[in-house]
PDB file of C-alpha atoms and ligand atoms in Angstrom:
ATOM      1  CA  MET A   1    -243.456-172.822 -11.137  1.00 52.00           C
ATOM      2  CA  GLN A   2    -245.429-169.738 -10.336  1.00 54.00           C
ATOM      3  CA  ASP A   3    -246.657-171.202  -7.135  1.00 63.00           C
ATOM      4  CA  LEU A   4    -243.282-172.404  -6.047  1.00 66.00           C
ATOM      5  CA  PHE A   5    -241.719-169.011  -6.414  1.00 68.00           C
ATOM      6  CA  SER A   6    -244.567-166.628  -6.105  1.00 67.00           C
ATOM      7  CA  ASP A   7    -243.660-165.801  -2.460  1.00 71.00           C
ATOM      8  CA  LEU A   8    -240.070-164.765  -3.591  1.00 73.00           C
ATOM      9  CA  ILE A   9    -241.032-162.449  -6.436  1.00 69.00           C
ATOM     10  CA  PRO A  10    -241.496-158.903  -5.056  1.00 70.00           C
ATOM     11  CA  VAL A  11    -244.982-157.703  -6.258  1.00 74.00           C
ATOM     12  CA  LEU A  12    -245.441-153.975  -6.237  1.00 75.00           C
ATOM     13  CA  PRO A  13    -248.916-152.996  -5.118  1.00 75.00           C
ATOM     14  CA  GLU A  14    -251.098-151.490  -7.725  1.00 90.00           C
ATOM     15  CA  ARG A  15    -251.926-148.491  -5.378  1.00 91.00           C
ATOM     16  CA  GLU A  16    -249.910-147.350  -2.571  1.00 93.00           C
ATOM     17  CA  THR A  17    -250.813-144.562  -0.153  1.00 94.00           C
ATOM     18  CA  LEU A  18    -247.679-142.338   0.440  1.00 93.00           C
ATOM     19  CA  ALA A  19    -249.372-140.002   2.925  1.00 93.00           C
ATOM     20  CA  ASP A  20    -252.819-138.646   3.613  1.00 93.00           C
ATOM     21  CA  GLY A  21    -253.868-137.279   0.171  1.00 95.00           C
ATOM     22  CA  ALA A  22    -250.955-138.822  -1.843  1.00 96.00           C
ATOM     23  CA  LEU A  23    -251.453-141.986  -3.905  1.00 96.00           C
ATOM     24  CA  LEU A  24    -249.043-143.916  -6.101  1.00 97.00           C
ATOM     25  CA  LEU A  25    -250.707-145.660  -9.024  1.00 97.00           C
ATOM     26  CA  ARG A  26    -248.332-148.179 -10.619  1.00 96.00           C
ATOM     27  CA  GLY A  27    -248.203-148.449 -14.321  1.00 96.00           C
ATOM     28  CA  GLN A  28    -251.223-146.134 -14.810  1.00 96.00           C
ATOM     29  CA  ALA A  29    -249.621-144.466 -17.839  1.00 97.00           C
ATOM     30  CA  LEU A  30    -248.533-147.703 -19.699  1.00 96.00           C
ATOM     31  CA  GLY A  31    -251.767-147.883 -21.727  1.00 95.00           C
ATOM     32  CA  SER A  32    -250.961-144.662 -23.431  1.00 97.00           C
ATOM     33  CA  GLU A  33    -247.090-144.694 -23.397  1.00 97.00           C
ATOM     34  CA  LYS A  34    -246.784-144.589 -27.193  1.00 97.00           C
ATOM     35  CA  GLU A  35    -249.207-141.602 -27.646  1.00 98.00           C
ATOM     36  CA  LEU A  36    -247.563-139.852 -24.679  1.00 98.00           C
ATOM     37  CA  ILE A  37    -244.060-140.132 -26.181  1.00 98.00           C
ATOM     38  CA  ALA A  38    -245.272-139.144 -29.672  1.00 98.00           C
ATOM     39  CA  SER A  39    -246.851-136.104 -28.182  1.00 98.00           C
ATOM     40  CA  LEU A  40    -243.708-135.183 -26.293  1.00 98.00           C
ATOM     41  CA  THR A  41    -241.676-135.312 -29.460  1.00 97.00           C
ATOM     42  CA  GLU A  42    -244.164-132.786 -31.098  1.00 98.00           C
ATOM     43  CA  ILE A  43    -243.963-130.504 -28.059  1.00 98.00           C
ATOM     44  CA  THR A  44    -240.224-130.577 -28.091  1.00 97.00           C
ATOM     45  CA  MET A  45    -240.332-129.387 -31.786  1.00 96.00           C
ATOM     46  CA  GLN A  46    -242.269-126.247 -30.780  1.00 97.00           C
ATOM     47  CA  ALA A  47    -240.547-125.580 -27.428  1.00 97.00           C
ATOM     48  CA  PRO A  48    -237.144-126.900 -26.618  1.00 97.00           C
ATOM     49  CA  PHE A  49    -235.984-128.319 -23.356  1.00 98.00           C
ATOM     50  CA  ARG A  50    -233.824-125.720 -21.483  1.00 98.00           C
ATOM     51  CA  HIS A  51    -231.880-125.456 -18.295  1.00 98.00           C
ATOM     52  CA  MET A  52    -233.484-122.635 -16.270  1.00 97.00           C
ATOM     53  CA  THR A  53    -231.601-120.393 -13.812  1.00 97.00           C
ATOM     54  CA  THR A  54    -232.669-120.337 -10.142  1.00 95.00           C
ATOM     55  CA  PRO A  55    -233.269-116.958  -8.430  1.00 95.00           C
ATOM     56  CA  GLY A  56    -229.921-117.565  -6.606  1.00 95.00           C
ATOM     57  CA  GLY A  57    -228.150-117.807  -9.982  1.00 96.00           C
ATOM     58  CA  PHE A  58    -227.531-121.518 -10.322  1.00 95.00           C
ATOM     59  CA  THR A  59    -228.357-123.430 -13.574  1.00 96.00           C
ATOM     60  CA  MET A  60    -230.674-126.419 -12.903  1.00 96.00           C
ATOM     61  CA  SER A  61    -229.260-129.772 -13.924  1.00 96.00           C
ATOM     62  CA  VAL A  62    -232.844-131.019 -14.916  1.00 98.00           C
ATOM     63  CA  ALA A  63    -233.850-129.720 -18.316  1.00 98.00           C
ATOM     64  CA  MET A  64    -237.331-128.306 -18.373  1.00 98.00           C
ATOM     65  CA  ASN A  65    -240.274-127.569 -20.783  1.00 98.00           C
ATOM     66  CA  ASN A  66    -243.996-126.922 -20.465  1.00 98.00           C
ATOM     67  CA  CYS A  67    -247.245-127.508 -22.315  1.00 98.00           C
ATOM     68  CA  GLY A  68    -250.787-126.064 -21.659  1.00 98.00           C
ATOM     69  CA  PRO A  69    -252.129-122.564 -21.071  1.00 98.00           C
ATOM     70  CA  LEU A  70    -249.475-121.820 -18.352  1.00 98.00           C
ATOM     71  CA  GLY A  71    -245.857-122.946 -17.900  1.00 98.00           C
ATOM     72  CA  TRP A  72    -243.575-122.867 -14.883  1.00 98.00           C
ATOM     73  CA  VAL A  73    -240.478-120.678 -15.346  1.00 97.00           C
ATOM     74  CA  SER A  74    -237.487-119.731 -13.130  1.00 96.00           C
ATOM     75  CA  ASP A  75    -234.929-117.007 -13.663  1.00 96.00           C
ATOM     76  CA  ARG A  76    -232.993-114.482 -11.555  1.00 95.00           C
ATOM     77  CA  SER A  77    -236.224-112.702 -10.699  1.00 95.00           C
ATOM     78  CA  GLY A  78    -237.947-115.714  -9.171  1.00 95.00           C
ATOM     79  CA  TYR A  79    -240.356-118.554  -9.941  1.00 95.00           C
ATOM     80  CA  ARG A  80    -243.700-117.950 -11.696  1.00 96.00           C
ATOM     81  CA  TYR A  81    -246.207-119.286 -14.163  1.00 97.00           C
ATOM     82  CA  SER A  82    -246.250-117.616 -17.622  1.00 98.00           C
ATOM     83  CA  PRO A  83    -248.456-118.095 -20.669  1.00 98.00           C
ATOM     84  CA  VAL A  84    -245.452-117.297 -22.816  1.00 98.00           C
ATOM     85  CA  ASP A  85    -242.221-119.288 -23.390  1.00 98.00           C
ATOM     86  CA  PRO A  86    -239.521-116.747 -22.646  1.00 96.00           C
ATOM     87  CA  GLN A  87    -237.165-118.569 -25.061  1.00 95.00           C
ATOM     88  CA  THR A  88    -239.356-118.400 -28.134  1.00 94.00           C
ATOM     89  CA  GLY A  89    -241.806-115.561 -27.278  1.00 97.00           C
ATOM     90  CA  ASN A  90    -244.666-117.932 -28.236  1.00 98.00           C
ATOM     91  CA  ASN A  91    -247.334-119.487 -26.066  1.00 98.00           C
ATOM     92  CA  TRP A  92    -246.428-122.870 -24.781  1.00 98.00           C
ATOM     93  CA  PRO A  93    -247.602-125.790 -26.997  1.00 98.00           C
ATOM     94  CA  GLU A  94    -251.059-127.000 -26.343  1.00 98.00           C
ATOM     95  CA  MET A  95    -251.634-129.737 -23.773  1.00 98.00           C
ATOM     96  CA  PRO A  96    -252.309-132.964 -25.867  1.00 98.00           C
ATOM     97  CA  ASP A  97    -255.575-134.818 -25.197  1.00 98.00           C
ATOM     98  CA  CYS A  98    -253.758-137.943 -24.098  1.00 98.00           C
ATOM     99  CA  PHE A  99    -251.952-135.944 -21.320  1.00 98.00           C
ATOM    100  CA  LEU A 100    -255.208-134.394 -20.117  1.00 98.00           C
ATOM    101  CA  GLN A 101    -257.013-137.787 -20.145  1.00 97.00           C
ATOM    102  CA  LEU A 102    -254.336-139.494 -18.175  1.00 98.00           C
ATOM    103  CA  ALA A 103    -254.103-136.686 -15.562  1.00 98.00           C
ATOM    104  CA  GLN A 104    -257.888-136.507 -15.020  1.00 97.00           C
ATOM    105  CA  ASN A 105    -258.321-140.254 -14.798  1.00 97.00           C
ATOM    106  CA  ALA A 106    -255.531-140.551 -12.277  1.00 97.00           C
ATOM    107  CA  ALA A 107    -256.827-137.660 -10.175  1.00 97.00           C
ATOM    108  CA  ALA A 108    -260.335-139.225 -10.217  1.00 96.00           C
ATOM    109  CA  LYS A 109    -259.004-142.560  -9.072  1.00 95.00           C
ATOM    110  CA  ALA A 110    -257.356-140.764  -6.087  1.00 95.00           C
ATOM    111  CA  GLY A 111    -260.682-139.050  -5.264  1.00 94.00           C
ATOM    112  CA  TYR A 112    -259.994-135.636  -6.885  1.00 95.00           C
ATOM    113  CA  LYS A 113    -263.049-135.346  -9.137  1.00 91.00           C
ATOM    114  CA  ASN A 114    -262.905-132.081 -11.100  1.00 91.00           C
ATOM    115  CA  PHE A 115    -259.187-131.663 -11.812  1.00 96.00           C
ATOM    116  CA  VAL A 116    -258.648-129.387 -14.769  1.00 96.00           C
ATOM    117  CA  PRO A 117    -254.983-128.767 -15.053  1.00 98.00           C
ATOM    118  CA  ASP A 118    -253.821-125.573 -16.819  1.00 98.00           C
ATOM    119  CA  ALA A 119    -250.148-126.337 -16.688  1.00 98.00           C
ATOM    120  CA  CYS A 120    -247.913-129.351 -17.385  1.00 98.00           C
ATOM    121  CA  LEU A 121    -244.281-129.059 -16.392  1.00 98.00           C
ATOM    122  CA  ILE A 122    -242.124-131.455 -18.282  1.00 98.00           C
ATOM    123  CA  ASN A 123    -238.801-132.343 -16.626  1.00 98.00           C
ATOM    124  CA  ARG A 124    -235.997-134.287 -18.294  1.00 98.00           C
ATOM    125  CA  TYR A 125    -233.267-135.984 -16.259  1.00 98.00           C
ATOM    126  CA  GLU A 126    -230.110-137.537 -17.465  1.00 98.00           C
ATOM    127  CA  PRO A 127    -228.011-139.827 -15.315  1.00 98.00           C
ATOM    128  CA  LYS A 128    -226.550-137.919 -12.227  1.00 98.00           C
ATOM    129  CA  ASN A 129    -229.257-135.212 -12.476  1.00 98.00           C
ATOM    130  CA  LYS A 130    -231.275-134.573  -9.296  1.00 97.00           C
ATOM    131  CA  LEU A 131    -233.961-132.374  -7.948  1.00 96.00           C
ATOM    132  CA  SER A 132    -233.321-131.142  -4.332  1.00 94.00           C
ATOM    133  CA  LEU A 133    -236.059-131.254  -1.742  1.00 96.00           C
ATOM    134  CA  HIS A 134    -238.591-128.560  -2.462  1.00 95.00           C
ATOM    135  CA  GLN A 135    -242.239-127.723  -2.025  1.00 96.00           C
ATOM    136  CA  ASP A 136    -244.626-126.958  -4.946  1.00 95.00           C
ATOM    137  CA  LYS A 137    -246.099-123.710  -3.703  1.00 94.00           C
ATOM    138  CA  ASP A 138    -246.165-121.456  -6.785  1.00 91.00           C
ATOM    139  CA  GLU A 139    -249.710-122.478  -7.657  1.00 93.00           C
ATOM    140  CA  LYS A 140    -252.596-120.207  -6.836  1.00 93.00           C
ATOM    141  CA  SER A 141    -255.003-123.125  -6.315  1.00 87.00           C
ATOM    142  CA  PRO A 142    -253.400-125.456  -3.793  1.00 87.00           C
ATOM    143  CA  GLU A 143    -256.784-127.037  -3.134  1.00 90.00           C
ATOM    144  CA  HIS A 144    -256.148-128.900  -6.431  1.00 96.00           C
ATOM    145  CA  PRO A 145    -253.820-131.911  -6.513  1.00 97.00           C
ATOM    146  CA  ILE A 146    -250.692-132.452  -8.638  1.00 97.00           C
ATOM    147  CA  VAL A 147    -250.539-135.420 -10.942  1.00 98.00           C
ATOM    148  CA  SER A 148    -247.045-136.638 -11.650  1.00 98.00           C
ATOM    149  CA  VAL A 149    -246.247-139.091 -14.483  1.00 98.00           C
ATOM    150  CA  SER A 150    -242.888-140.955 -14.705  1.00 98.00           C
ATOM    151  CA  LEU A 151    -241.532-142.146 -17.988  1.00 98.00           C
ATOM    152  CA  GLY A 152    -238.201-143.710 -19.065  1.00 98.00           C
ATOM    153  CA  LEU A 153    -235.421-144.498 -16.586  1.00 98.00           C
ATOM    154  CA  PRO A 154    -236.473-145.242 -13.029  1.00 98.00           C
ATOM    155  CA  ALA A 155    -235.857-142.708 -10.153  1.00 98.00           C
ATOM    156  CA  THR A 156    -235.897-142.561  -6.360  1.00 98.00           C
ATOM    157  CA  PHE A 157    -238.533-140.162  -5.153  1.00 98.00           C
ATOM    158  CA  GLN A 158    -238.018-138.624  -1.712  1.00 97.00           C
ATOM    159  CA  PHE A 159    -241.071-137.697   0.206  1.00 96.00           C
ATOM    160  CA  GLY A 160    -240.951-135.871   3.503  1.00 96.00           C
ATOM    161  CA  GLY A 161    -243.320-133.612   5.372  1.00 96.00           C
ATOM    162  CA  LEU A 162    -244.303-129.987   5.754  1.00 96.00           C
ATOM    163  CA  LYS A 163    -240.791-129.084   7.113  1.00 97.00           C
ATOM    164  CA  ARG A 164    -237.570-129.465   5.113  1.00 96.00           C
ATOM    165  CA  THR A 165    -236.022-131.300   8.109  1.00 95.00           C
ATOM    166  CA  ASP A 166    -238.859-133.841   8.374  1.00 96.00           C
ATOM    167  CA  PRO A 167    -237.681-137.362   7.806  1.00 95.00           C
ATOM    168  CA  VAL A 168    -238.116-138.578   4.206  1.00 96.00           C
ATOM    169  CA  LEU A 169    -239.362-141.909   2.748  1.00 96.00           C
ATOM    170  CA  LYS A 170    -238.069-143.141  -0.562  1.00 97.00           C
ATOM    171  CA  TYR A 171    -240.044-144.716  -3.364  1.00 96.00           C
ATOM    172  CA  ALA A 172    -238.835-146.157  -6.654  1.00 96.00           C
ATOM    173  CA  LEU A 173    -240.785-144.677  -9.508  1.00 97.00           C
ATOM    174  CA  HIS A 174    -240.759-146.619 -12.796  1.00 97.00           C
ATOM    175  CA  HIS A 175    -241.812-145.995 -16.312  1.00 98.00           C
ATOM    176  CA  GLY A 176    -245.635-145.575 -16.337  1.00 98.00           C
ATOM    177  CA  ASP A 177    -246.031-144.802 -12.651  1.00 98.00           C
ATOM    178  CA  VAL A 178    -248.311-141.944 -11.617  1.00 98.00           C
ATOM    179  CA  VAL A 179    -248.360-140.142  -8.313  1.00 98.00           C
ATOM    180  CA  VAL A 180    -251.392-138.064  -7.337  1.00 97.00           C
ATOM    181  CA  TRP A 181    -250.773-135.674  -4.610  1.00 95.00           C
ATOM    182  CA  GLY A 182    -252.998-133.214  -2.795  1.00 96.00           C
ATOM    183  CA  GLY A 183    -255.058-132.442   0.167  1.00 95.00           C
ATOM    184  CA  PRO A 184    -253.090-132.573   3.552  1.00 95.00           C
ATOM    185  CA  SER A 185    -249.808-133.547   1.887  1.00 96.00           C
ATOM    186  CA  ARG A 186    -250.097-131.002  -1.044  1.00 96.00           C
ATOM    187  CA  LEU A 187    -247.213-128.941   0.336  1.00 96.00           C
ATOM    188  CA  TYR A 188    -244.974-131.732   1.507  1.00 97.00           C
ATOM    189  CA  TYR A 189    -241.200-131.473   0.752  1.00 97.00           C
ATOM    190  CA  HIS A 190    -240.056-133.879  -2.016  1.00 97.00           C
ATOM    191  CA  GLY A 191    -237.235-134.453  -4.467  1.00 97.00           C
ATOM    192  CA  ILE A 192    -235.454-136.917  -6.746  1.00 98.00           C
ATOM    193  CA  THR A 193    -232.007-138.463  -5.905  1.00 98.00           C
ATOM    194  CA  PRO A 194    -229.360-138.492  -8.517  1.00 98.00           C
ATOM    195  CA  LEU A 195    -230.512-140.585 -11.421  1.00 98.00           C
ATOM    196  CA  LYS A 196    -228.711-143.892 -11.910  1.00 98.00           C
ATOM    197  CA  GLU A 197    -226.962-144.673 -15.245  1.00 98.00           C
ATOM    198  CA  GLY A 198    -229.177-146.704 -17.635  1.00 98.00           C
ATOM    199  CA  GLU A 199    -230.849-146.999 -21.013  1.00 98.00           C
ATOM    200  CA  HIS A 200    -234.627-147.214 -21.392  1.00 98.00           C
ATOM    201  CA  PRO A 201    -235.954-149.106 -24.475  1.00 97.00           C
ATOM    202  CA  LEU A 202    -238.298-146.282 -25.492  1.00 97.00           C
ATOM    203  CA  LEU A 203    -236.666-143.084 -24.126  1.00 98.00           C
ATOM    204  CA  GLY A 204    -232.908-143.963 -24.088  1.00 98.00           C
ATOM    205  CA  ARG A 205    -230.699-142.411 -21.453  1.00 98.00           C
ATOM    206  CA  CYS A 206    -233.274-140.255 -19.694  1.00 98.00           C
ATOM    207  CA  ARG A 207    -236.227-139.998 -17.459  1.00 98.00           C
ATOM    208  CA  ILE A 208    -239.176-137.716 -18.247  1.00 98.00           C
ATOM    209  CA  ASN A 209    -241.562-136.488 -15.589  1.00 98.00           C
ATOM    210  CA  LEU A 210    -244.785-134.705 -16.342  1.00 98.00           C
ATOM    211  CA  THR A 211    -246.414-132.743 -13.572  1.00 98.00           C
ATOM    212  CA  PHE A 212    -249.906-131.483 -14.129  1.00 98.00           C
ATOM    213  CA  ARG A 213    -251.078-128.574 -11.959  1.00 97.00           C
ATOM    214  CA  LYS A 214    -253.869-126.084 -11.667  1.00 97.00           C
ATOM    215  CA  ALA A 215    -251.652-123.034 -11.471  1.00 97.00           C
ATOM    216  CA  ALA A 216    -254.108-120.118 -11.843  1.00 95.00           C
TER     217      ALA A 216
HETATM  218  C1  LIG B 301    -240.061-135.548 -10.493  1.00 66.86           C
HETATM  219  N1  LIG B 301    -241.502-134.340  -9.268  1.00 66.86           N
HETATM  220  O1  LIG B 301    -240.759-136.621 -10.218  1.00 66.86           O
HETATM  221  C2  LIG B 301    -240.224-134.308  -9.749  1.00 66.86           C
HETATM  222  N2  LIG B 301    -243.831-132.373  -7.478  1.00 66.86           N
HETATM  223  O2  LIG B 301    -239.278-135.611 -11.413  1.00 66.86           O
HETATM  224  C3  LIG B 301    -242.051-133.381  -8.492  1.00 66.86           C
HETATM  225  O3  LIG B 301    -241.348-132.389  -8.186  1.00 66.86           O
HETATM  226  C4  LIG B 301    -243.371-133.474  -7.969  1.00 66.86           C
HETATM  227  O4  LIG B 301    -243.496-135.751  -8.492  1.00 66.86           O
HETATM  228  C5  LIG B 301    -245.164-132.515  -6.993  1.00 66.86           C
HETATM  229  C6  LIG B 301    -245.844-133.642  -7.008  1.00 66.86           C
HETATM  230  C7  LIG B 301    -245.345-134.704  -7.535  1.00 66.86           C
HETATM  231  C8  LIG B 301    -244.087-134.710  -8.080  1.00 66.86           C
HETATM  232 FE1  LIG B 302    -242.357-130.842  -7.098  1.00 66.86          FE
END
């Protein structure tokens, strides 16, 4: 059977180069999915997901949270990294070991040897939520890559170039996929198209994205 149909079954490559410096590792997080989700639950008990305000005064549809020494925050005064959660007045929850291990292993596979993230931004999407094209440029160490982990419902990732108007390619990101992103494409525009309706067996009606950064 396998032989008869093998040419008809789409096989996703295990590694896919998205651009110079950007690599998609399919299923890289599957080995630790249970631990990752248990840690997420603990983090959420210490720091709740919230909808941040953009400097322009809009409320973001994607709910956000952070763990690690620094967290990404947005409000009317701008975007920045802060050691303190403005909502609780406490430091952000610690970065769990399983998060750090996954981020470092993925970075090493992509050739980024000494990646020590000090920030993990946690995004939660519900169906219809999107993230408009943007650059990740609030980090002080852009020589370090970003490691992005997708969990839950699938999403369409848009990936462009250094200019907002550059043409974009689209990639489906599934539960367990990891994108490592740095070097020449570190500042490329990217975004997430509106999430499709669905139900994930472990996470329900949402997609969680972890992005690990060296912010300081
Ligand atoms: C997301 N990700 O996948 C949003 N940024 O939900 C990002 O904005 C992102 O995936 C930098 C590098 C990789 C990413
Ligand atoms: Fe981003």
